[in-house]
């Protein structure tokens, strides 16, 4: 279930952004590590990666695959304000700067923005990164898989995601 409003939360929280096109084991490993340290973990699905020409699968499909994986992994999705969990943020954004401004308006506390090891170098390219004063957390998962591999092979470690990809003919276009 996706909340339309920002959650009510006090204190520091972690944001893990990306296209999640599709979600894979590396993403889940990062999410698990974040849940060890933060009551609220926000999965921030970007509408498009500004440094890639790839047109991602529609947001609705990416959200559904995330929901399937979170359920399969029995990870806590944030449905109320009384427990720890994950909030899947589907607010339309391309640049981290845009989402950070919205988050700061609605959520008190310090933002800890998480990136996987392979994306750590890209942080320097983010628009106005120095002005954002973000605490960037680089998380090494040791899981050598990425979304491109899943898109090309249509093979995921999550049977529900594989079925979803086949059922909806996702990634049949060579551009994806």
mmCIF file of C-alpha atoms in Angstrom, residues 29-91:
data_model
loop_
_atom_site.group_PDB
_atom_site.id
_atom_site.type_symbol
_atom_site.label_atom_id
_atom_site.label_comp_id
_atom_site.label_asym_id
_atom_site.label_seq_id
_atom_site.Cartn_x
_atom_site.Cartn_y
_atom_site.Cartn_z
ATOM 1 C CA UNK A 29 20.626 -5.577 0.998
ATOM 2 C CA UNK A 30 20.897 -1.779 1.265
ATOM 3 C CA UNK A 31 17.344 -1.523 2.629
ATOM 4 C CA UNK A 32 18.066 -4.170 5.284
ATOM 5 C CA UNK A 33 21.212 -2.348 6.419
ATOM 6 C CA UNK A 34 19.317 0.932 6.635
ATOM 7 C CA UNK A 35 16.531 -0.641 8.698
ATOM 8 C CA UNK A 36 19.143 -1.676 11.266
ATOM 9 C CA UNK A 37 19.820 2.006 12.017
ATOM 10 C CA UNK A 38 16.732 4.024 11.082
ATOM 11 C CA UNK A 39 13.091 3.841 12.094
ATOM 12 C CA UNK A 40 12.061 5.300 8.759
ATOM 13 C CA UNK A 41 13.601 4.326 5.437
ATOM 14 C CA UNK A 42 12.257 6.146 2.402
ATOM 15 C CA UNK A 43 12.556 4.442 -0.972
ATOM 16 C CA UNK A 44 12.563 7.383 -3.352
ATOM 17 C CA UNK A 45 11.778 6.219 -6.868
ATOM 18 C CA UNK A 46 13.072 8.723 -9.375
ATOM 19 C CA UNK A 47 11.041 9.257 -12.499
ATOM 20 C CA UNK A 48 14.244 9.181 -14.585
ATOM 21 C CA UNK A 49 17.988 9.025 -14.051
ATOM 22 C CA UNK A 50 19.305 12.311 -15.501
ATOM 23 C CA UNK A 51 22.612 10.695 -16.566
ATOM 24 C CA UNK A 52 21.174 7.792 -18.493
ATOM 25 C CA UNK A 53 19.258 7.765 -21.759
ATOM 26 C CA UNK A 54 17.252 4.756 -20.619
ATOM 27 C CA UNK A 55 13.522 5.352 -20.394
ATOM 28 C CA UNK A 56 12.502 3.429 -17.265
ATOM 29 C CA UNK A 57 9.460 1.204 -16.971
ATOM 30 C CA UNK A 58 6.364 3.140 -15.915
ATOM 31 C CA UNK A 59 6.351 4.117 -12.246
ATOM 32 C CA UNK A 60 3.305 1.943 -11.526
ATOM 33 C CA UNK A 61 5.190 -1.191 -12.638
ATOM 34 C CA UNK A 62 8.290 -0.327 -10.638
ATOM 35 C CA UNK A 63 6.193 0.328 -7.527
ATOM 36 C CA UNK A 64 4.388 -2.986 -7.936
ATOM 37 C CA UNK A 65 7.682 -4.897 -8.273
ATOM 38 C CA UNK A 66 8.974 -3.147 -5.132
ATOM 39 C CA UNK A 67 5.813 -4.135 -3.258
ATOM 40 C CA UNK A 68 6.202 -7.754 -4.402
ATOM 41 C CA UNK A 69 9.806 -7.889 -3.198
ATOM 42 C CA UNK A 70 9.151 -6.156 0.135
ATOM 43 C CA UNK A 71 6.350 -8.644 0.809
ATOM 44 C CA UNK A 72 8.493 -11.628 -0.232
ATOM 45 C CA UNK A 73 11.310 -10.417 2.035
ATOM 46 C CA UNK A 74 8.855 -9.695 4.870
ATOM 47 C CA UNK A 75 10.204 -6.178 5.186
ATOM 48 C CA UNK A 76 8.046 -3.731 7.155
ATOM 49 C CA UNK A 77 6.210 -1.225 5.013
ATOM 50 C CA UNK A 78 5.336 1.990 6.859
ATOM 51 C CA UNK A 79 1.565 2.065 7.284
ATOM 52 C CA UNK A 80 1.273 3.983 10.531
ATOM 53 C CA UNK A 81 3.381 6.129 12.781
ATOM 54 C CA UNK A 82 3.845 3.682 15.620
ATOM 55 C CA UNK A 83 6.499 1.366 14.227
ATOM 56 C CA UNK A 84 9.633 1.142 12.139
ATOM 57 C CA UNK A 85 9.369 0.670 8.447
ATOM 58 C CA UNK A 86 9.729 1.616 4.829
ATOM 59 C CA UNK A 87 7.820 4.327 3.033
ATOM 60 C CA UNK A 88 7.744 4.018 -0.757
ATOM 61 C CA UNK A 89 7.791 7.580 -2.038
ATOM 62 C CA UNK A 90 6.369 8.016 -5.519
ATOM 63 C CA UNK A 91 6.599 11.803 -5.614
#
